[in-house]
Amino acid sequence: MPSLRDPATSRSTRAAYVAAEPGLVVVLDGALSLGHGLSVDLSVHLALRAPTLARRTAPEDTWTLDAYARYERDVRPAEVADVVARVDDARHPALVVR
């Protein structure tokens, strides 16, 4: 699908499917998207510790913290993702090798 959401209306675009060219790379930005059965070749999880996430979350968005905590508990994205980068310190991210 060439698009999923119209940023102006925040509604689905209902775009028709198109054939992807061989070798095409698609980067999907999706918070809380691991563990939902999406078929991807490679997944990367940018991990933050809960205190860092709380500190970096704007006061008007603190209601989202419960969802992130539940996602960590139920999905365990660091165990599901193919690659994990710890980004508590954006200047010095750490790649987790399993």
PDB file of C-alpha atoms in Angstrom:
ATOM      1  CA  MET A   1       0.000   0.000   0.000  1.00  0.00           C
ATOM      2  CA  PRO A   2       1.507   3.343  -0.959  1.00  0.00           C
ATOM      3  CA  SER A   3      -0.004   5.103   2.065  1.00  0.00           C
ATOM      4  CA  LEU A   4      -1.846   4.213   5.235  1.00  0.00           C
ATOM      5  CA  ARG A   5      -2.945   7.466   6.833  1.00  0.00           C
ATOM      6  CA  ASP A   6      -3.703  10.969   5.653  1.00  0.00           C
ATOM      7  CA  PRO A   7      -1.804  13.282   8.049  1.00  0.00           C
ATOM      8  CA  ALA A   8      -4.234  16.144   7.419  1.00  0.00           C
ATOM      9  CA  THR A   9      -7.331  14.187   8.458  1.00  0.00           C
ATOM     10  CA  SER A  10      -5.693  11.443  10.571  1.00  0.00           C
ATOM     11  CA  ARG A  11      -7.873   8.944   8.724  1.00  0.00           C
ATOM     12  CA  SER A  12      -7.098   5.933   6.581  1.00  0.00           C
ATOM     13  CA  THR A  13      -6.349   6.722   2.930  1.00  0.00           C
ATOM     14  CA  ARG A  14      -7.856   3.434   1.732  1.00  0.00           C
ATOM     15  CA  ALA A  15      -5.249   3.439  -1.002  1.00  0.00           C
ATOM     16  CA  ALA A  16      -5.233   0.530  -3.423  1.00  0.00           C
ATOM     17  CA  TYR A  17      -2.431  -2.028  -3.283  1.00  0.00           C
ATOM     18  CA  VAL A  18       0.399  -1.634  -5.786  1.00  0.00           C
ATOM     19  CA  ALA A  19       3.095  -4.108  -6.803  1.00  0.00           C
ATOM     20  CA  ALA A  20       6.459  -3.421  -5.198  1.00  0.00           C
ATOM     21  CA  GLU A  21       9.549  -3.419  -7.357  1.00  0.00           C
ATOM     22  CA  PRO A  22      12.095  -6.176  -6.642  1.00  0.00           C
ATOM     23  CA  GLY A  23      14.636  -5.038  -4.053  1.00  0.00           C
ATOM     24  CA  LEU A  24      12.436  -2.241  -2.725  1.00  0.00           C
ATOM     25  CA  VAL A  25      13.126  -1.341   0.900  1.00  0.00           C
ATOM     26  CA  VAL A  26      10.254  -0.080   3.032  1.00  0.00           C
ATOM     27  CA  VAL A  27      10.915   1.504   6.401  1.00  0.00           C
ATOM     28  CA  LEU A  28       7.906   1.319   8.703  1.00  0.00           C
ATOM     29  CA  ASP A  29       7.890   3.609  11.711  1.00  0.00           C
ATOM     30  CA  GLY A  30       5.506   2.119  14.201  1.00  0.00           C
ATOM     31  CA  ALA A  31       5.603   2.559  17.938  1.00  0.00           C
ATOM     32  CA  LEU A  32       4.056  -0.468  19.643  1.00  0.00           C
ATOM     33  CA  SER A  33       3.936  -2.365  16.317  1.00  0.00           C
ATOM     34  CA  LEU A  34       5.964  -5.490  17.121  1.00  0.00           C
ATOM     35  CA  GLY A  35       4.063  -8.587  18.130  1.00  0.00           C
ATOM     36  CA  HIS A  36       1.066  -7.927  15.881  1.00  0.00           C
ATOM     37  CA  GLY A  37       1.971 -10.453  13.182  1.00  0.00           C
ATOM     38  CA  LEU A  38       3.332  -8.019  10.602  1.00  0.00           C
ATOM     39  CA  SER A  39       5.381  -9.923   8.052  1.00  0.00           C
ATOM     40  CA  VAL A  40       8.744  -8.152   7.809  1.00  0.00           C
ATOM     41  CA  ASP A  41      12.223  -9.273   6.858  1.00  0.00           C
ATOM     42  CA  LEU A  42      13.973  -7.350   9.621  1.00  0.00           C
ATOM     43  CA  SER A  43      12.677  -5.557  12.704  1.00  0.00           C
ATOM     44  CA  VAL A  44      14.574  -3.018  14.799  1.00  0.00           C
ATOM     45  CA  HIS A  45      13.476  -2.006  18.299  1.00  0.00           C
ATOM     46  CA  LEU A  46      14.729   1.300  19.717  1.00  0.00           C
ATOM     47  CA  ALA A  47      14.673   0.561  23.430  1.00  0.00           C
ATOM     48  CA  LEU A  48      14.308   3.089  26.224  1.00  0.00           C
ATOM     49  CA  ARG A  49      14.216   2.354  29.940  1.00  0.00           C
ATOM     50  CA  ALA A  50      10.944   3.374  31.603  1.00  0.00           C
ATOM     51  CA  PRO A  51      12.499   6.284  33.562  1.00  0.00           C
ATOM     52  CA  THR A  52      14.041   7.694  30.375  1.00  0.00           C
ATOM     53  CA  LEU A  53      10.753   7.386  28.503  1.00  0.00           C
ATOM     54  CA  ALA A  54       8.918   9.133  31.340  1.00  0.00           C
ATOM     55  CA  ARG A  55      11.495  11.929  31.454  1.00  0.00           C
ATOM     56  CA  ARG A  56      11.331  12.486  27.663  1.00  0.00           C
ATOM     57  CA  THR A  57       7.534  12.352  27.415  1.00  0.00           C
ATOM     58  CA  ALA A  58       5.795  15.716  27.280  1.00  0.00           C
ATOM     59  CA  PRO A  59       3.454  16.344  30.231  1.00  0.00           C
ATOM     60  CA  GLU A  60       0.389  16.298  27.979  1.00  0.00           C
ATOM     61  CA  ASP A  61       1.392  12.837  26.666  1.00  0.00           C
ATOM     62  CA  THR A  62       2.034  11.074  29.980  1.00  0.00           C
ATOM     63  CA  TRP A  63      -1.207   9.133  29.468  1.00  0.00           C
ATOM     64  CA  THR A  64       0.731   7.041  26.892  1.00  0.00           C
ATOM     65  CA  LEU A  65       3.191   5.690  29.469  1.00  0.00           C
ATOM     66  CA  ASP A  66       0.809   2.960  30.641  1.00  0.00           C
ATOM     67  CA  ALA A  67       0.504   1.681  27.052  1.00  0.00           C
ATOM     68  CA  TYR A  68       4.295   1.535  26.678  1.00  0.00           C
ATOM     69  CA  ALA A  69       4.625  -0.322  29.984  1.00  0.00           C
ATOM     70  CA  ARG A  70       1.961  -2.828  28.933  1.00  0.00           C
ATOM     71  CA  TYR A  71       3.695  -3.266  25.543  1.00  0.00           C
ATOM     72  CA  GLU A  72       7.018  -3.999  27.277  1.00  0.00           C
ATOM     73  CA  ARG A  73       5.339  -6.485  29.610  1.00  0.00           C
ATOM     74  CA  ASP A  74       3.094  -8.272  27.100  1.00  0.00           C
ATOM     75  CA  VAL A  75       5.033  -8.162  23.817  1.00  0.00           C
ATOM     76  CA  ARG A  76       8.626  -8.011  25.114  1.00  0.00           C
ATOM     77  CA  PRO A  77       9.833  -6.160  22.002  1.00  0.00           C
ATOM     78  CA  ALA A  78      13.512  -6.546  22.892  1.00  0.00           C
ATOM     79  CA  GLU A  79      13.034 -10.309  22.628  1.00  0.00           C
ATOM     80  CA  VAL A  80      10.902 -10.167  19.459  1.00  0.00           C
ATOM     81  CA  ALA A  81      12.968  -7.738  17.371  1.00  0.00           C
ATOM     82  CA  ASP A  82      15.828  -8.886  15.169  1.00  0.00           C
ATOM     83  CA  VAL A  83      17.972  -5.917  16.223  1.00  0.00           C
ATOM     84  CA  VAL A  84      17.774  -3.900  19.432  1.00  0.00           C
ATOM     85  CA  ALA A  85      19.398  -0.517  19.953  1.00  0.00           C
ATOM     86  CA  ARG A  86      19.348   0.998  23.426  1.00  0.00           C
ATOM     87  CA  VAL A  87      18.828   4.714  22.914  1.00  0.00           C
ATOM     88  CA  ASP A  88      18.616   6.075  26.459  1.00  0.00           C
ATOM     89  CA  ASP A  89      21.559   8.294  25.553  1.00  0.00           C
ATOM     90  CA  ALA A  90      20.927   9.414  21.957  1.00  0.00           C
ATOM     91  CA  ARG A  91      24.561  10.527  21.637  1.00  0.00           C
ATOM     92  CA  HIS A  92      25.788   7.012  22.441  1.00  0.00           C
ATOM     93  CA  PRO A  93      23.271   4.362  21.342  1.00  0.00           C
ATOM     94  CA  ALA A  94      24.175   0.791  22.173  1.00  0.00           C
ATOM     95  CA  LEU A  95      23.541  -2.137  19.880  1.00  0.00           C
ATOM     96  CA  VAL A  96      22.370  -5.240  21.719  1.00  0.00           C
ATOM     97  CA  VAL A  97      23.877  -8.405  20.274  1.00  0.00           C
ATOM     98  CA  ARG A  98      22.260 -11.693  21.177  1.00  0.00           C
TER      99      ARG A  98
END
